[in-house]
């Protein structure tokens, strides 16, 4: 498509992460509606990000594992022909803390007993707190306002006593969230974990991995979409002021479509005009809406 292309589609998806692309895939398979996806960055996959080292070894930066309760994701992988494998790494593992690295069978071989006990106490408390949050109405949880005003990082610092155990728990949350625990509310995280039905954060969340890396799911859909996907196309303007049309502008071009097909109900849709100055990173932390930076690197050793 040309740099200033214009198109009209039934469904326009903003964001080529796993959620946006899975929605586009469902529409594409249905064959009853046209679909187009626009993505602000130069790649697809959102929090999932494969990276191949010069040696040819594939590592994953960001989302890596799936648990047995993530049935939609596992079904999507099967639908696309992306195979799964055990999420438990085999062989040696690098364990590092305080600038010292060792290659061991399990981190517990060298980790201080005191740190292990501190971690286990904090994790048990965190999991018990998860169970106090109703999945259908998290705002009714005991002390919901207090939990929402506190970041996950605040809670970790208040409930761990040793630097090493604090680093472990922070790492666990980073793996689940794919971002900085200081930039998301504690209530949001508790609800997220409770909704996923993780009975034990360590044992169930990492049961499976995807052959070719988790980003292969998004790459697979992107390949099927072809030119129905634009990269490097942040939405710089969204105009909903017209009764029967929504217009979206990106540096790659513009797109538009009818807001819905419900006749007079279209009059109930709020009228908005939005123009954004898109930046690559938020300069102000927001505890209730996470601005994620993918910095986890994992691999089988």
CSV table of C-alpha atoms in Angstrom, one decimal:
chain,number,residue,atom,x,y,z
A,1,UNK,CA,0.0,0.0,0.0
A,2,UNK,CA,1.1,3.5,-0.6
A,3,UNK,CA,2.4,5.7,2.2
A,4,UNK,CA,-0.8,7.8,2.1
A,5,UNK,CA,-3.3,5.0,1.5
A,6,UNK,CA,-6.9,5.3,2.4
A,7,UNK,CA,-9.2,2.4,3.0
A,8,UNK,CA,-12.6,1.5,4.2
A,9,UNK,CA,-13.1,-1.6,6.3
A,10,UNK,CA,-15.7,-3.2,8.5
A,11,UNK,CA,-13.4,-3.7,11.5
A,12,UNK,CA,-10.2,-1.8,12.3
A,13,UNK,CA,-8.0,-3.2,15.0
A,14,UNK,CA,-5.6,-0.8,16.8
A,15,UNK,CA,-2.6,-2.7,18.1
A,16,UNK,CA,-0.9,-5.9,16.8
A,17,UNK,CA,-0.4,-7.6,20.2
A,18,UNK,CA,-1.8,-11.1,20.8
A,19,UNK,CA,-5.2,-9.7,21.8
A,20,UNK,CA,-5.6,-7.5,18.7
A,21,UNK,CA,-4.3,-10.1,16.3
A,22,UNK,CA,-6.4,-12.9,17.8
A,23,UNK,CA,-9.5,-10.7,17.2
A,24,UNK,CA,-8.4,-10.0,13.6
A,25,UNK,CA,-7.8,-13.8,13.1
A,26,UNK,CA,-11.3,-14.6,14.2
A,27,UNK,CA,-12.7,-12.0,11.8
A,28,UNK,CA,-10.5,-13.2,9.0
A,29,UNK,CA,-11.6,-16.8,9.4
A,30,UNK,CA,-15.3,-15.8,9.6
A,31,UNK,CA,-14.9,-14.3,6.1
A,32,UNK,CA,-18.1,-12.1,6.5
A,33,UNK,CA,-16.3,-8.8,7.3
A,34,UNK,CA,-13.2,-7.0,6.1
A,35,UNK,CA,-10.5,-6.3,8.7
A,36,UNK,CA,-7.4,-4.2,9.0
A,37,UNK,CA,-4.8,-3.9,11.8
A,38,UNK,CA,-2.6,-0.9,12.6
A,39,UNK,CA,0.3,-1.1,14.9
A,40,UNK,CA,2.4,1.8,16.2
A,41,UNK,CA,5.7,0.0,16.5
A,42,UNK,CA,7.9,-1.8,13.9
A,43,UNK,CA,6.9,-5.3,15.0
A,44,UNK,CA,3.9,-7.4,16.1
A,45,UNK,CA,3.6,-9.3,19.3
A,46,UNK,CA,3.1,-6.7,22.1
A,47,UNK,CA,4.6,-8.1,25.2
A,48,UNK,CA,5.9,-11.2,23.4
A,49,UNK,CA,9.2,-10.7,21.6
A,50,UNK,CA,11.5,-13.3,20.1
A,51,UNK,CA,15.2,-12.5,19.6
A,52,UNK,CA,17.8,-14.6,17.9
A,53,UNK,CA,21.3,-14.3,19.1
A,54,UNK,CA,24.3,-14.2,16.7
A,55,UNK,CA,24.9,-17.9,17.6
A,56,UNK,CA,21.4,-18.7,16.3
A,57,UNK,CA,19.9,-19.5,19.7
A,58,UNK,CA,16.4,-18.1,20.1
A,59,UNK,CA,15.6,-16.3,23.4
A,60,UNK,CA,12.4,-14.7,24.5
A,61,UNK,CA,12.1,-11.1,25.8
A,62,UNK,CA,8.8,-10.6,27.6
A,63,UNK,CA,5.9,-13.0,27.7
A,64,UNK,CA,7.1,-16.6,27.5
A,65,UNK,CA,4.9,-19.1,29.3
A,66,UNK,CA,1.3,-20.3,29.4
A,67,UNK,CA,-0.6,-22.1,32.2
A,68,UNK,CA,-3.4,-24.7,32.0
A,69,UNK,CA,-6.1,-22.1,32.8
A,70,UNK,CA,-5.1,-20.0,29.7
A,71,UNK,CA,-7.4,-22.1,27.5
A,72,UNK,CA,-8.1,-19.4,24.9
A,73,UNK,CA,-4.3,-18.9,24.2
A,74,UNK,CA,-3.6,-22.6,24.1
A,75,UNK,CA,-6.6,-23.1,21.7
A,76,UNK,CA,-5.3,-20.2,19.5
A,77,UNK,CA,-1.9,-21.8,19.3
A,78,UNK,CA,-3.5,-25.1,18.3
A,79,UNK,CA,-5.6,-23.4,15.7
A,80,UNK,CA,-2.6,-21.8,14.1
A,81,UNK,CA,-0.4,-24.9,14.3
A,82,UNK,CA,2.0,-23.5,16.9
A,83,UNK,CA,3.2,-26.5,19.0
A,84,UNK,CA,3.6,-26.3,22.7
A,85,UNK,CA,6.3,-27.9,24.9
A,86,UNK,CA,7.0,-28.2,28.6
A,87,UNK,CA,7.7,-24.9,30.2
A,88,UNK,CA,10.1,-26.3,32.7
A,89,UNK,CA,13.7,-25.8,31.5
A,90,UNK,CA,16.0,-28.8,31.4
A,91,UNK,CA,19.6,-29.0,32.4
A,92,UNK,CA,21.6,-26.2,34.1
A,93,UNK,CA,20.3,-22.8,35.1
A,94,UNK,CA,22.1,-19.5,35.6
A,95,UNK,CA,21.4,-18.1,39.0
A,96,UNK,CA,22.6,-14.6,39.7
A,97,UNK,CA,22.3,-12.0,42.5
A,98,UNK,CA,24.4,-9.0,43.4
A,99,UNK,CA,26.6,-9.3,40.4
A,100,UNK,CA,27.6,-13.0,41.1
A,101,UNK,CA,26.5,-15.7,38.6
A,102,UNK,CA,26.6,-19.4,39.0
A,103,UNK,CA,25.5,-22.3,36.8
A,104,UNK,CA,23.5,-24.8,38.9
A,105,UNK,CA,20.8,-27.5,38.7
A,106,UNK,CA,18.5,-25.4,40.9
A,107,UNK,CA,18.8,-21.9,42.4
A,108,UNK,CA,18.1,-23.4,45.8
A,109,UNK,CA,21.5,-25.1,45.8
A,110,UNK,CA,23.1,-21.8,46.6
A,111,UNK,CA,20.3,-19.5,47.7
A,112,UNK,CA,20.3,-18.6,51.4
A,113,UNK,CA,17.7,-20.5,53.5
A,114,UNK,CA,16.7,-17.2,55.1
A,115,UNK,CA,15.9,-15.7,51.7
A,116,UNK,CA,13.9,-18.8,50.6
A,117,UNK,CA,11.8,-18.6,53.8
A,118,UNK,CA,11.2,-14.9,53.4
A,119,UNK,CA,10.1,-15.4,49.8
A,120,UNK,CA,7.8,-18.2,50.7
A,121,UNK,CA,6.1,-16.2,53.4
A,122,UNK,CA,5.6,-13.2,51.2
A,123,UNK,CA,4.3,-15.3,48.3
A,124,UNK,CA,1.8,-17.1,50.6
A,125,UNK,CA,0.6,-13.7,51.8
A,126,UNK,CA,0.3,-12.4,48.3
A,127,UNK,CA,-1.7,-15.5,47.1
A,128,UNK,CA,-4.0,-15.3,50.0
A,129,UNK,CA,-4.6,-11.6,49.2
A,130,UNK,CA,-5.5,-12.6,45.6
A,131,UNK,CA,-8.3,-14.8,46.9
A,132,UNK,CA,-9.9,-11.8,48.7
A,133,UNK,CA,-10.6,-10.0,45.3
A,134,UNK,CA,-13.9,-11.0,43.6
A,135,UNK,CA,-13.3,-11.6,40.0
A,136,UNK,CA,-16.6,-10.0,38.9
A,137,UNK,CA,-16.4,-6.9,41.1
A,138,UNK,CA,-12.8,-6.2,42.3
A,139,UNK,CA,-13.7,-2.8,43.5
A,140,UNK,CA,-15.7,-4.5,46.4
A,141,UNK,CA,-12.6,-6.2,47.8
A,142,UNK,CA,-11.7,-5.4,51.4
A,143,UNK,CA,-9.7,-2.1,51.4
A,144,UNK,CA,-10.1,-1.9,47.6
A,145,UNK,CA,-9.2,1.8,47.5
A,146,UNK,CA,-6.1,1.2,49.5
A,147,UNK,CA,-5.0,-1.7,47.3
A,148,UNK,CA,-5.6,0.4,44.2
A,149,UNK,CA,-3.6,3.3,45.5
A,150,UNK,CA,-0.6,1.1,46.2
A,151,UNK,CA,1.7,-0.2,43.5
A,152,UNK,CA,2.7,-3.9,43.4
A,153,UNK,CA,6.3,-2.7,44.0
A,154,UNK,CA,5.2,-0.8,47.2
A,155,UNK,CA,3.6,-4.0,48.5
A,156,UNK,CA,6.7,-6.1,47.7
A,157,UNK,CA,9.0,-3.7,49.6
A,158,UNK,CA,6.7,-3.7,52.6
A,159,UNK,CA,6.3,-7.5,52.8
A,160,UNK,CA,9.8,-8.7,52.2
A,161,UNK,CA,12.7,-8.3,54.5
A,162,UNK,CA,15.8,-9.3,52.4
A,163,UNK,CA,17.1,-7.9,49.2
A,164,UNK,CA,17.4,-11.4,47.6
A,165,UNK,CA,13.8,-12.5,48.3
A,166,UNK,CA,12.6,-9.1,47.3
A,167,UNK,CA,14.3,-9.5,43.9
A,168,UNK,CA,12.8,-13.0,43.5
A,169,UNK,CA,9.2,-11.8,44.1
A,170,UNK,CA,9.8,-8.8,41.8
A,171,UNK,CA,11.0,-11.1,39.1
A,172,UNK,CA,7.9,-13.4,39.5
A,173,UNK,CA,5.6,-10.4,39.0
A,174,UNK,CA,7.6,-9.1,36.1
A,175,UNK,CA,7.2,-12.5,34.4
A,176,UNK,CA,3.4,-12.4,34.8
A,177,UNK,CA,2.9,-8.7,34.0
A,178,UNK,CA,5.7,-8.2,31.5
A,179,UNK,CA,6.6,-4.8,33.0
A,180,UNK,CA,7.5,-2.8,36.1
A,181,UNK,CA,5.7,-3.7,39.3
A,182,UNK,CA,6.0,0.0,40.4
A,183,UNK,CA,3.8,1.0,37.5
A,184,UNK,CA,0.6,-1.0,38.1
A,185,UNK,CA,-1.8,-1.0,41.0
A,186,UNK,CA,-1.8,-3.8,43.5
A,187,UNK,CA,-5.6,-4.3,43.1
A,188,UNK,CA,-5.3,-4.6,39.4
A,189,UNK,CA,-2.5,-7.3,39.7
A,190,UNK,CA,-4.5,-9.2,42.4
A,191,UNK,CA,-7.5,-9.2,40.2
A,192,UNK,CA,-5.5,-10.3,37.1
A,193,UNK,CA,-4.0,-13.3,38.9
A,194,UNK,CA,-7.3,-14.3,40.6
A,195,UNK,CA,-9.1,-14.1,37.2
A,196,UNK,CA,-6.5,-16.4,35.7
A,197,UNK,CA,-7.1,-18.9,38.4
A,198,UNK,CA,-3.4,-19.4,39.2
A,199,UNK,CA,-3.5,-21.7,42.2
A,200,UNK,CA,0.2,-21.4,42.7
A,201,UNK,CA,2.2,-18.7,40.9
A,202,UNK,CA,5.3,-20.8,40.6
A,203,UNK,CA,3.8,-24.2,39.7
A,204,UNK,CA,1.0,-23.4,37.2
A,205,UNK,CA,1.9,-20.2,35.4
A,206,UNK,CA,4.9,-21.8,33.6
A,207,UNK,CA,3.6,-25.2,32.6
A,208,UNK,CA,3.9,-24.6,28.8
A,209,UNK,CA,6.0,-22.8,26.3
A,210,UNK,CA,5.6,-22.3,22.6
A,211,UNK,CA,7.8,-23.9,20.0
A,212,UNK,CA,9.5,-21.0,18.2
A,213,UNK,CA,8.7,-18.6,21.0
A,214,UNK,CA,5.5,-17.0,22.2
A,215,UNK,CA,5.8,-14.3,19.5
A,216,UNK,CA,5.4,-17.0,16.9
A,217,UNK,CA,1.6,-16.8,17.5
A,218,UNK,CA,1.5,-13.2,16.5
A,219,UNK,CA,3.9,-13.6,13.7
A,220,UNK,CA,1.8,-16.5,12.3
A,221,UNK,CA,-1.4,-14.3,12.2
A,222,UNK,CA,0.6,-11.3,10.8
A,223,UNK,CA,1.8,-13.5,7.9
A,224,UNK,CA,-1.8,-14.5,7.2
A,225,UNK,CA,-3.0,-10.9,7.3
A,226,UNK,CA,-0.5,-9.8,4.8
A,227,UNK,CA,-1.1,-6.2,3.6
A,228,UNK,CA,-4.1,-6.0,5.9
A,229,UNK,CA,-1.6,-5.1,8.6
A,230,UNK,CA,0.3,-1.8,8.9
A,231,UNK,CA,3.4,-1.5,11.1
A,232,UNK,CA,4.9,1.8,12.1
A,233,UNK,CA,1.3,3.2,12.0
A,234,UNK,CA,0.4,4.9,15.3
A,235,UNK,CA,-3.1,6.2,15.4
A,236,UNK,CA,-2.5,10.0,15.5
A,237,UNK,CA,-6.2,11.0,15.1
A,238,UNK,CA,-9.5,9.2,15.9
A,239,UNK,CA,-12.6,11.1,14.9
A,240,UNK,CA,-16.0,9.8,16.0
A,241,UNK,CA,-18.0,13.0,15.5
A,242,UNK,CA,-19.8,11.8,12.4
A,243,UNK,CA,-23.0,9.8,13.1
A,244,UNK,CA,-22.3,7.0,10.7
A,245,UNK,CA,-18.5,7.0,10.3
A,246,UNK,CA,-15.3,6.6,12.4
A,247,UNK,CA,-12.1,8.0,10.8
A,248,UNK,CA,-8.6,7.0,12.0
A,249,UNK,CA,-5.4,8.6,10.7
A,250,UNK,CA,-1.9,7.2,10.9
A,251,UNK,CA,1.4,8.1,9.2
A,252,UNK,CA,0.8,5.2,6.8
A,253,UNK,CA,-2.6,6.4,5.7
A,254,UNK,CA,-6.2,6.7,6.9
A,255,UNK,CA,-9.0,4.3,7.5
A,256,UNK,CA,-12.7,4.5,8.3
A,257,UNK,CA,-15.9,2.5,8.8
A,258,UNK,CA,-19.4,2.5,10.2
A,259,UNK,CA,-19.4,2.5,14.0
A,260,UNK,CA,-22.0,-0.2,14.2
A,261,UNK,CA,-24.9,-1.8,12.3
A,262,UNK,CA,-27.7,-1.2,14.8
A,263,UNK,CA,-29.6,1.5,13.1
A,264,UNK,CA,-30.9,4.1,15.5
A,265,UNK,CA,-28.5,2.8,18.2
A,266,UNK,CA,-25.7,4.6,16.5
A,267,UNK,CA,-27.0,7.8,18.0
A,268,UNK,CA,-26.1,6.5,21.4
A,269,UNK,CA,-22.4,6.2,20.5
A,270,UNK,CA,-20.4,9.0,22.2
A,271,UNK,CA,-19.0,11.6,19.8
A,272,UNK,CA,-15.2,12.1,20.2
A,273,UNK,CA,-12.3,13.6,18.4
A,274,UNK,CA,-8.9,12.5,19.6
A,275,UNK,CA,-5.5,13.6,18.5
A,276,UNK,CA,-2.4,12.1,20.1
A,277,UNK,CA,1.2,13.1,20.2
A,278,UNK,CA,2.7,9.6,20.2
A,279,UNK,CA,5.9,9.0,22.1
A,280,UNK,CA,7.8,5.8,22.6
A,281,UNK,CA,7.7,5.8,26.4
A,282,UNK,CA,5.6,7.5,29.0
A,283,UNK,CA,7.6,9.9,31.2
A,284,UNK,CA,5.1,9.7,34.1
A,285,UNK,CA,4.4,6.5,36.0
A,286,UNK,CA,0.7,5.7,36.3
A,287,UNK,CA,-0.1,3.1,38.9
A,288,UNK,CA,-3.5,2.3,37.5
A,289,UNK,CA,-2.5,1.9,33.9
A,290,UNK,CA,0.8,0.1,33.4
A,291,UNK,CA,3.3,1.4,30.8
A,292,UNK,CA,5.2,-1.8,30.2
A,293,UNK,CA,8.9,-2.2,29.4
A,294,UNK,CA,9.9,-5.6,28.4
A,295,UNK,CA,13.2,-6.5,30.0
A,296,UNK,CA,12.9,-10.1,30.9
A,297,UNK,CA,15.1,-12.5,28.9
A,298,UNK,CA,14.5,-16.2,29.3
A,299,UNK,CA,15.9,-19.2,27.6
A,300,UNK,CA,16.4,-22.9,28.1
A,301,UNK,CA,20.0,-23.7,29.2
